[in-house]
Coordinates of C-alpha atoms and ligand atoms in Angstrom, one line a residue:
X6 CA 74.2 145.9 66.7
X7 CA 75.6 144.3 69.9
X8 CA 73.4 142.9 72.6
X9 CA 75.6 143.6 75.6
X10 CA 75.3 141.5 78.8
X11 CA 75.7 142.9 82.3
X12 CA 79.2 143.5 83.7
X13 CA 80.5 140.5 85.5
X14 CA 78.2 138.1 83.6
X15 CA 79.5 134.6 84.2
X16 CA 80.2 132.8 80.9
X17 CA 81.0 129.2 81.1
X18 CA 80.7 125.7 79.7
X19 CA 79.4 122.6 81.4
X20 CA 80.1 118.9 81.6
X21 CA 79.2 115.9 83.8
X22 CA 81.5 113.3 85.3
X23 CA 79.9 110.1 83.8
X24 CA 79.6 111.7 80.4
X25 CA 83.2 112.6 79.9
X26 CA 85.6 110.9 82.4
X27 CA 85.9 107.3 81.4
X28 CA 88.5 105.3 83.5
X29 CA 85.5 103.8 85.4
X30 CA 87.7 101.4 87.4
X31 CA 90.7 103.6 87.9
X32 CA 92.1 104.5 91.3
X33 CA 89.5 102.5 93.3
X34 CA 86.4 104.0 91.7
X35 CA 83.3 101.9 92.5
X36 CA 80.5 101.2 90.0
X37 CA 77.7 103.6 89.7
X38 CA 74.1 102.9 88.5
X39 CA 75.1 104.1 85.1
X40 CA 77.9 101.4 84.8
X41 CA 75.4 98.8 85.7
X42 CA 72.6 100.1 83.6
X43 CA 74.6 100.5 80.4
X44 CA 76.3 97.1 80.8
X45 CA 73.0 95.4 81.4
X46 CA 71.1 97.1 78.6
X47 CA 74.0 96.7 76.1
X48 CA 74.1 100.3 75.1
X49 CA 77.5 102.0 75.0
X50 CA 79.0 102.6 78.4
X51 CA 80.7 105.7 79.9
X52 CA 84.1 104.1 79.2
X53 CA 86.1 105.6 77.6
X54 CA 83.7 108.6 77.0
X55 CA 86.1 111.5 76.4
X56 CA 88.9 109.9 78.4
X57 CA 88.9 113.1 80.4
X58 CA 90.1 111.5 83.6
X59 CA 93.4 111.0 81.9
X60 CA 93.3 114.1 79.5
X61 CA 91.9 116.7 81.9
X62 CA 95.0 118.9 81.6
X63 CA 94.6 119.1 77.8
X64 CA 90.9 119.8 78.2
X65 CA 91.6 122.6 80.7
X66 CA 94.2 124.1 78.2
X67 CA 91.4 124.0 75.6
X68 CA 89.1 125.9 77.9
X69 CA 91.8 128.5 78.5
X70 CA 92.4 128.8 74.7
X71 CA 88.7 129.5 74.3
X72 CA 88.9 132.2 77.0
X73 CA 85.7 131.0 78.7
X74 CA 86.2 131.9 82.4
X75 CA 83.8 129.5 84.2
X76 CA 83.6 125.7 84.1
X77 CA 80.8 123.7 85.6
X78 CA 81.7 120.0 86.2
X79 CA 80.4 117.3 88.4
X80 CA 82.1 115.0 90.9
X81 CA 81.5 111.3 90.7
X82 CA 80.3 110.1 94.1
X83 CA 81.6 106.6 93.4
X84 CA 85.1 107.9 92.7
X85 CA 85.2 109.7 96.0
X86 CA 83.3 107.0 97.9
X87 CA 83.3 103.7 96.0
X88 CA 80.7 102.2 98.3
X89 CA 78.9 105.5 98.8
X90 CA 80.2 105.9 102.3
X91 CA 84.0 105.2 102.6
X92 CA 86.4 107.8 101.2
X93 CA 88.9 106.8 98.5
X94 CA 91.6 109.4 98.7
X95 CA 92.8 108.7 95.1
X96 CA 89.4 109.6 93.7
X97 CA 89.2 112.8 95.7
X98 CA 92.7 113.7 94.6
X99 CA 91.6 113.8 91.0
X100 CA 89.2 116.6 91.7
X101 CA 91.8 118.3 93.8
X102 CA 94.2 118.3 90.8
X103 CA 91.4 119.4 88.4
X104 CA 90.5 122.4 90.6
X105 CA 94.1 123.4 90.9
X106 CA 94.6 123.1 87.1
X107 CA 91.5 125.2 86.4
X108 CA 92.7 127.9 88.8
X109 CA 96.2 127.9 87.3
X110 CA 94.6 128.7 84.0
X111 CA 92.4 131.5 85.5
X112 CA 89.2 129.4 85.2
X113 CA 86.6 129.5 88.0
X114 CA 85.4 126.0 89.0
X115 CA 81.7 125.4 89.7
X116 CA 81.1 122.0 91.3
X117 CA 78.0 119.9 90.9
X118 CA 77.9 117.1 93.5
X119 CA 75.4 114.8 91.9
X120 CA 74.8 114.4 88.2
X121 CA 72.9 111.1 88.2
X122 CA 75.8 108.7 88.9
X123 CA 74.6 107.1 92.2
X124 CA 77.1 104.5 93.7
X125 CA 75.7 101.1 92.9
X126 CA 76.2 100.1 96.5
X127 CA 73.5 102.7 97.5
X128 CA 71.2 101.4 94.8
X129 CA 71.6 98.0 96.4
X130 CA 70.1 99.7 99.5
X131 CA 67.0 100.7 97.4
X132 CA 68.4 103.8 95.7
X133 CA 66.6 107.2 95.9
X134 CA 63.3 105.7 97.1
X135 CA 65.2 105.0 100.4
X136 CA 65.3 108.2 102.4
X137 CA 68.5 107.1 104.2
X138 CA 70.3 108.2 101.1
X139 CA 69.7 111.8 102.0
X140 CA 72.0 111.5 105.0
X141 CA 74.6 109.6 102.9
X142 CA 74.5 112.4 100.4
X143 CA 75.0 115.1 103.0
X144 CA 78.1 113.2 104.3
X145 CA 79.5 112.9 100.8
X146 CA 78.8 116.7 100.2
X147 CA 80.7 117.6 103.4
X148 CA 83.6 115.3 102.4
X149 CA 84.0 117.0 99.0
X150 CA 83.6 120.4 100.6
X151 CA 86.3 119.7 103.1
X152 CA 88.6 118.8 100.2
X153 CA 87.8 121.6 97.8
X154 CA 85.9 124.3 99.7
X155 CA 89.0 126.4 100.2
X156 CA 89.2 127.0 96.4
X157 CA 85.6 126.4 95.1
X158 CA 82.9 128.9 95.9
X159 CA 80.1 127.8 93.6
X160 CA 78.4 124.6 94.8
X161 CA 75.4 122.9 93.2
X162 CA 74.0 120.0 95.1
X163 CA 72.0 118.1 92.5
X164 CA 71.5 118.3 88.7
X165 CA 67.9 117.8 87.5
X166 CA 66.3 115.8 90.3
X167 CA 63.4 115.5 87.8
X168 CA 65.4 113.2 85.5
X169 CA 67.1 111.3 88.3
X170 CA 63.7 110.5 89.9
X171 CA 61.1 110.4 87.2
X172 CA 63.2 108.9 84.3
X173 CA 65.4 106.7 86.5
X174 CA 62.6 105.2 88.6
X175 CA 59.4 106.1 86.7
X176 CA 59.6 105.2 83.0
X177 CA 63.0 103.5 83.5
X178 CA 64.7 105.0 80.5
X179 CA 67.6 106.1 82.6
X180 CA 69.6 104.3 85.3
X181 CA 68.7 102.4 87.4
X182 CA 66.0 101.6 84.9
X183 CA 63.2 101.0 87.4
X184 CA 59.5 101.3 86.3
X185 CA 57.5 102.2 89.4
X186 CA 55.6 105.5 89.3
X187 CA 54.9 105.5 93.0
X188 CA 58.6 105.0 93.9
X189 CA 59.6 107.7 91.4
X190 CA 57.6 110.3 93.3
X191 CA 59.3 109.2 96.6
X192 CA 62.7 109.3 94.9
X193 CA 61.9 112.9 93.9
X194 CA 61.0 113.9 97.5
X195 CA 64.2 112.2 98.8
X196 CA 66.4 113.9 96.3
X197 CA 64.9 117.2 97.5
X198 CA 65.6 116.2 101.1
X199 CA 69.2 115.2 100.1
X200 CA 69.6 118.6 98.6
X201 CA 68.4 120.3 101.8
X202 CA 70.7 118.2 104.0
X203 CA 73.7 118.8 101.7
X204 CA 73.0 122.5 101.7
X205 CA 73.1 122.5 105.5
X206 CA 76.3 120.4 105.5
X207 CA 78.1 122.7 103.0
X208 CA 77.2 125.7 105.1
X209 CA 78.2 124.0 108.3
X210 CA 81.8 123.8 107.0
X211 CA 82.2 127.5 106.9
X212 CA 83.7 129.7 104.2
X213 CA 82.0 131.9 101.7
X214 CA 80.0 130.0 99.2
X215 CA 77.1 130.1 96.8
X216 CA 74.7 127.1 97.2
X217 CA 72.4 126.2 94.4
X218 CA 70.5 123.4 92.8
X219 CA 69.9 122.9 89.1
X220 CA 66.4 122.2 87.8
X221 CA 65.3 121.5 84.2
X222 CA 62.2 123.4 83.1
X223 CA 59.9 122.7 80.2
X224 CA 57.4 125.5 79.4
X225 CA 54.1 123.9 78.5
X226 CA 52.3 124.8 75.3
X227 CA 48.7 124.0 74.3
X228 CA 46.9 124.6 71.0
X229 CA 43.5 125.4 72.3
X230 CA 42.7 127.9 75.0
X231 CA 39.8 126.1 76.7
X232 CA 39.3 124.7 80.2
X233 CA 40.3 121.1 79.4
X234 CA 43.4 122.1 77.6
X235 CA 44.4 124.5 80.3
X236 CA 43.9 121.8 82.9
X237 CA 46.1 119.3 80.9
X238 CA 48.8 121.9 80.6
X239 CA 48.4 122.8 84.3
X240 CA 48.9 119.1 85.3
X241 CA 52.0 118.8 83.2
X242 CA 53.4 122.1 84.4
X243 CA 52.9 121.4 88.0
X244 CA 54.6 118.0 87.9
X245 CA 57.4 119.0 85.6
X246 CA 58.2 122.5 86.8
X247 CA 56.8 122.9 90.3
X248 CA 57.2 119.6 92.0
X249 CA 60.8 120.5 92.7
X250 CA 60.7 124.3 92.6
X251 CA 57.9 125.1 95.1
X252 CA 59.2 123.0 98.1
X253 CA 62.7 124.6 97.5
X254 CA 61.1 128.0 97.8
X255 CA 59.5 127.1 101.1
X256 CA 56.0 126.6 99.7
X257 CA 55.7 122.8 99.9
X258 CA 54.1 120.8 97.2
X259 CA 51.2 122.6 95.5
X260 CA 47.9 121.2 96.8
X261 CA 46.6 120.6 93.2
X262 CA 49.7 118.6 92.5
X263 CA 49.2 116.4 95.6
X264 CA 45.7 115.8 94.4
X265 CA 46.9 114.8 90.9
X266 CA 49.2 112.3 92.4
X267 CA 47.1 111.1 95.3
X268 CA 45.9 107.9 93.5
X269 CA 49.4 106.5 93.7
X270 CA 49.3 106.8 97.5
X271 CA 53.1 107.1 97.9
X272 CA 54.1 110.8 98.0
X273 CA 52.3 112.2 101.0
X274 CA 53.2 109.3 103.4
X275 CA 56.9 109.9 102.4
X276 CA 56.9 113.5 103.6
X277 CA 58.0 113.3 107.3
X278 CA 57.6 116.1 109.8
X279 CA 60.3 118.6 109.3
X280 CA 61.2 117.5 105.7
X281 CA 59.8 120.6 104.1
X282 CA 61.8 122.9 106.4
X283 CA 65.0 121.0 105.5
X284 CA 64.2 121.2 101.8
X285 CA 63.6 125.0 102.0
X286 CA 67.2 125.9 102.8
X287 CA 68.0 129.4 101.4
X288 CA 69.3 129.2 97.9
X289 CA 71.9 131.8 96.7
X290 CA 71.1 131.2 93.1
X291 CA 68.9 128.9 91.1
X292 CA 70.5 126.9 88.3
X293 CA 68.2 126.7 85.2
X294 CA 68.5 124.2 82.4
X295 CA 66.4 124.9 79.4
X296 CA 66.3 122.9 76.2
X297 CA 62.8 122.7 74.8
X298 CA 59.1 123.2 75.6
X299 CA 56.5 120.4 76.0
X300 CA 53.0 120.2 74.4
X301 CA 50.2 118.9 76.5
X302 CA 46.7 117.9 75.5
X303 CA 43.7 116.4 77.3
X304 CA 42.8 112.8 76.8
X305 CA 39.1 112.2 76.2
X306 CA 39.2 108.9 77.9
X307 CA 41.3 109.4 81.1
X308 CA 42.1 105.7 81.2
X309 CA 43.4 105.6 77.6
X310 CA 47.1 105.0 76.9
X311 CA 49.1 108.2 77.1
X312 CA 52.6 109.1 75.9
X313 CA 53.1 111.3 78.9
X314 CA 56.4 110.3 80.4
X315 CA 55.7 111.8 83.8
X316 CA 54.7 109.5 86.7
X317 CA 51.1 109.6 88.0
X318 CA 49.5 112.0 85.5
X319 CA 46.1 111.0 84.3
X320 CA 43.7 112.4 81.7
X321 CA 46.4 114.0 79.6
X322 CA 48.8 113.3 76.8
X323 CA 51.8 114.9 75.1
X324 CA 52.1 115.8 71.5
X325 CA 55.1 115.4 69.2
X326 CA 57.4 118.4 68.9
X327 CA 57.0 120.7 65.9
X328 CA 58.9 123.0 63.7
X329 CA 62.7 122.9 63.6
X330 CA 64.1 120.1 65.7
X331 CA 67.5 119.2 66.9
X332 CA 69.0 115.7 66.1
X333 CA 67.5 114.5 69.4
X334 CA 64.1 115.6 68.2
X335 CA 63.8 118.5 70.5
X336 CA 61.8 121.5 69.5
X337 CA 63.7 124.8 69.1
X338 CA 61.7 127.6 70.8
X339 CA 64.0 130.4 72.1
X340 CA 61.0 132.6 72.8
X341 CA 59.9 130.1 75.4
X342 CA 63.3 130.6 77.1
X343 CA 62.6 134.3 77.6
X344 CA 59.1 133.6 79.0
X345 CA 60.5 131.0 81.3
X346 CA 63.1 133.3 82.8
X347 CA 60.5 136.0 83.3
X348 CA 58.2 133.6 85.0
X349 CA 61.0 132.3 87.2
X350 CA 62.0 135.9 88.1
X351 CA 58.5 136.5 89.4
X352 CA 57.7 133.1 90.8
X353 CA 61.0 132.9 92.8
X354 CA 60.6 136.4 94.2
X355 CA 63.8 137.7 92.6
X356 CA 66.2 134.8 93.3
X357 CA 69.2 135.3 91.1
X358 CA 69.3 132.8 88.1
X359 CA 72.2 131.2 86.3
X360 CA 71.6 129.2 83.1
X361 CA 73.4 126.0 84.1
X362 CA 72.8 124.3 80.7
X363 CA 71.5 125.2 77.3
X364 CA 72.6 123.7 74.0
X365 CA 71.7 121.4 71.1
X366 CA 72.7 118.2 69.4
X367 CA 73.2 118.1 65.6
X368 CA 74.9 115.8 63.2
X369 CA 78.4 117.2 62.9
X370 CA 81.1 116.2 60.6
X371 CA 84.8 117.1 60.5
X372 CA 85.7 118.3 57.0
X373 CA 89.3 119.2 56.3
X374 CA 89.9 119.7 60.0
X375 CA 86.9 122.0 60.5
X376 CA 83.3 121.5 61.8
X377 CA 80.9 124.0 60.2
X378 CA 78.1 123.5 62.7
X379 CA 76.0 126.5 61.5
X380 CA 72.8 125.0 63.0
X381 CA 74.4 125.1 66.5
X382 CA 75.8 128.6 66.0
X383 CA 72.2 129.7 65.1
X384 CA 70.8 127.8 68.1
X385 CA 73.2 129.6 70.5
X386 CA 72.7 133.0 68.9
X387 CA 68.9 132.7 69.2
X388 CA 68.9 131.4 72.7
X389 CA 71.5 133.9 73.9
X390 CA 69.3 136.6 72.4
X391 CA 66.4 135.2 74.3
X392 CA 68.4 135.3 77.6
X393 CA 69.3 138.9 76.8
X394 CA 65.7 139.8 76.1
X395 CA 64.7 138.4 79.5
X396 CA 67.5 140.4 81.2
X397 CA 66.3 143.6 79.4
X398 CA 62.8 142.9 80.8
X399 CA 64.0 142.5 84.3
X400 CA 65.2 139.0 84.9
X401 CA 68.2 138.8 87.2
X402 CA 70.3 136.3 85.1
X403 CA 73.9 136.2 86.4
X404 CA 75.5 133.7 84.0
X405 CA 75.2 131.2 81.1
X406 CA 76.9 127.8 80.9
X407 CA 76.8 126.3 77.4
X408 CA 76.1 122.6 77.2
X409 CA 78.5 121.2 76.5
X410 CA 82.2 121.7 76.3
X411 CA 82.8 118.3 74.6
X412 CA 80.8 115.9 72.6
X413 CA 80.2 113.2 75.1
X414 CA 78.2 110.2 76.4
X415 CA 74.6 111.3 76.1
X416 CA 73.1 108.8 78.6
X417 CA 70.5 106.4 77.0
X418 CA 71.5 107.7 73.6
X419 CA 75.1 106.6 74.0
X420 CA 77.5 108.4 71.6
X421 CA 74.9 109.2 68.9
X422 CA 74.1 112.8 70.0
X423 CA 76.8 115.5 69.8
X424 CA 76.2 118.5 72.0
X425 CA 79.8 119.8 72.2
X426 CA 81.4 123.1 71.2
X427 CA 84.4 120.8 70.7
X428 CA 84.1 117.8 68.4
X429 CA 85.5 114.5 69.9
X430 CA 86.5 111.6 67.7
X431 CA 85.8 108.8 70.2
X432 CA 88.2 106.4 68.4
X433 CA 91.3 108.7 68.6
X434 CA 90.1 111.1 71.3
X435 CA 91.1 114.0 69.0
X436 CA 89.4 117.3 69.8
X437 CA 88.5 119.8 67.1
X438 CA 87.0 123.2 67.9
X439 CA 83.7 123.5 66.0
X440 CA 82.6 126.9 64.5
X441 CA 80.2 127.2 67.5
X442 CA 83.2 127.2 69.8
X443 CA 84.7 130.1 68.0
X444 CA 81.4 131.9 67.9
X445 CA 80.9 131.4 71.6
X446 CA 84.5 132.4 72.4
X447 CA 83.8 135.7 70.5
X448 CA 80.5 136.3 72.5
X449 CA 82.4 135.7 75.7
X450 CA 85.3 138.0 74.7
X451 CA 82.8 140.9 73.8
X452 CA 80.4 140.1 76.7
X453 CA 77.8 140.5 74.0
X454 CA 76.2 139.1 70.9
Ligands
FCB505 C1 70.4 117.4 80.5 C2 71.5 116.8 81.3 C3 72.8 116.7 80.6 C4 72.7 116.5 79.2 C5 71.7 117.4 78.5 C6 71.6 117.2 77.0 O1 69.2 116.9 80.9 O2 71.7 117.4 82.6 O3 73.6 115.8 81.3 O4 72.5 115.1 78.9 O5 70.5 117.2 79.1

C-alpha cells in the first residue's frame, strides 16, 4: 500500500552552516560564538566539520543524484559580516555561488538566516539579551536578501529561538555558555523581536517571497491524569511550545506563562511598547522541527532540585525518556508527531506548516562500502507515516526536510552523533550514501511511502 503525499509536496534535506562548512577563518570570516565556545570548552570545533565550504559543488551533486528537490541551508552571519555589521563580499559570494549551483542542478534553495552562530563581536556587546541585536539582525537579513532575493523565495529568519535563548543563555550547554535564567528569557524575547524586524526588512526589499520562522516543539506527556500533573505539563508546554508561538501569532505571551516566570522579574520589563506588534508579522508558513516528546511531573517540594532544563520553571521536574531511544537518548514517538501537527493546525488557525527538521542519530558503520542503517530507515518510515496521518486528518503540511543531509558537527556533542542520510568520514571527508538515503530518495521519487 502506498501512502501518497499531496501534489507539489516539498521534499528536502536540511543542514546548518556551522555544522557543515568548516573553513572558519577563510575569506575574512569572523569568529562566531560557536568558535569561541568550542575552543574554550575543549570539545571538537566546527573545523573542518564536513569541509562543505570547499566541497559544496560535490555536495550539491550528491543532492541532485538523490533527486531531492529542496535544500534548506543556513547562512553564517559572521561570514557575511565578520563583525556583525560590516559586509565581507567574499563571504556573501560563497552563498551566491551555492545558490547558483543548486539552481543549476534543479534544486530549490531555502535560506535560514540564523542557525545559532552569532558573530562573537555581537556577543561582546552582550549577545541576545541586548535588544540592539534585533536591529543588527534586520540589517543583516536585508543584506543577504539584496544578494540572493532574486533567486531565493523561501526565507526563514531564525532556527529554534528556544535553543538559542534557553540553552545558550539559560543552562549554558550551548554557546555562548551563559547560565542566567533571567537573561535567557530576555534573549528569547529579543530573538522574537529580531525575527519581526527581519521579516519587515525582507518584505521591504520587494519580490515574491515566503517568510517563516522555525520552532522546535516537544509534546508533553504525563503519567497521571490529575490536577498537579496536568499543571506540571501545562507549565512545561507553555514555556517550551508557546513562549515563541503565541507572540508570533499575535496573541502575546500567555498570561499563565508570564505568571510562571514573574519571579525572575526580567521578561515583562523587556517587552517595550510596540514590540508585540513587530513580532506578530504575518507568517507565510511555520517551520516545525520535531524530534521527541518530553515527560513532565510535579515536584512535591517546589524548592527541591529539578532536572528541568527550562529557565524559570518551578515546582516541576522532567523524567527520563522511555522505550526505544536514539543514540542521543531521545525517545521515539511518531504518534506524538501526528498529534502535534493536528494541534498546530488548530492553534495556528490554519497557517501552512512545513516540517523543517526531523531525523535521528544512530551509531552507523561503513561495512564494505555500505551503511545498513535500518534503525534510521524505520525512524523515517514511522515519522513520515505520522506526517501522512496528520495530513489525512486535515493538517496543511506542505513539505518535509529530513535532518540531515550529512553527518555533521552536532553542537555540544561534537562529532559523536550521526544524523546524516549520507555518512561522512571526518578524517578523509569521504561521503557514503546510507540505506536511509536510498529509502528517502525512493519516497521522494514516488511522492509516497
Ligand atoms: C536541532 C537543530 C539542528 C540539529 C538537530 C539534531 O535542534 O536545529 O541543528 O542539531 O537538532
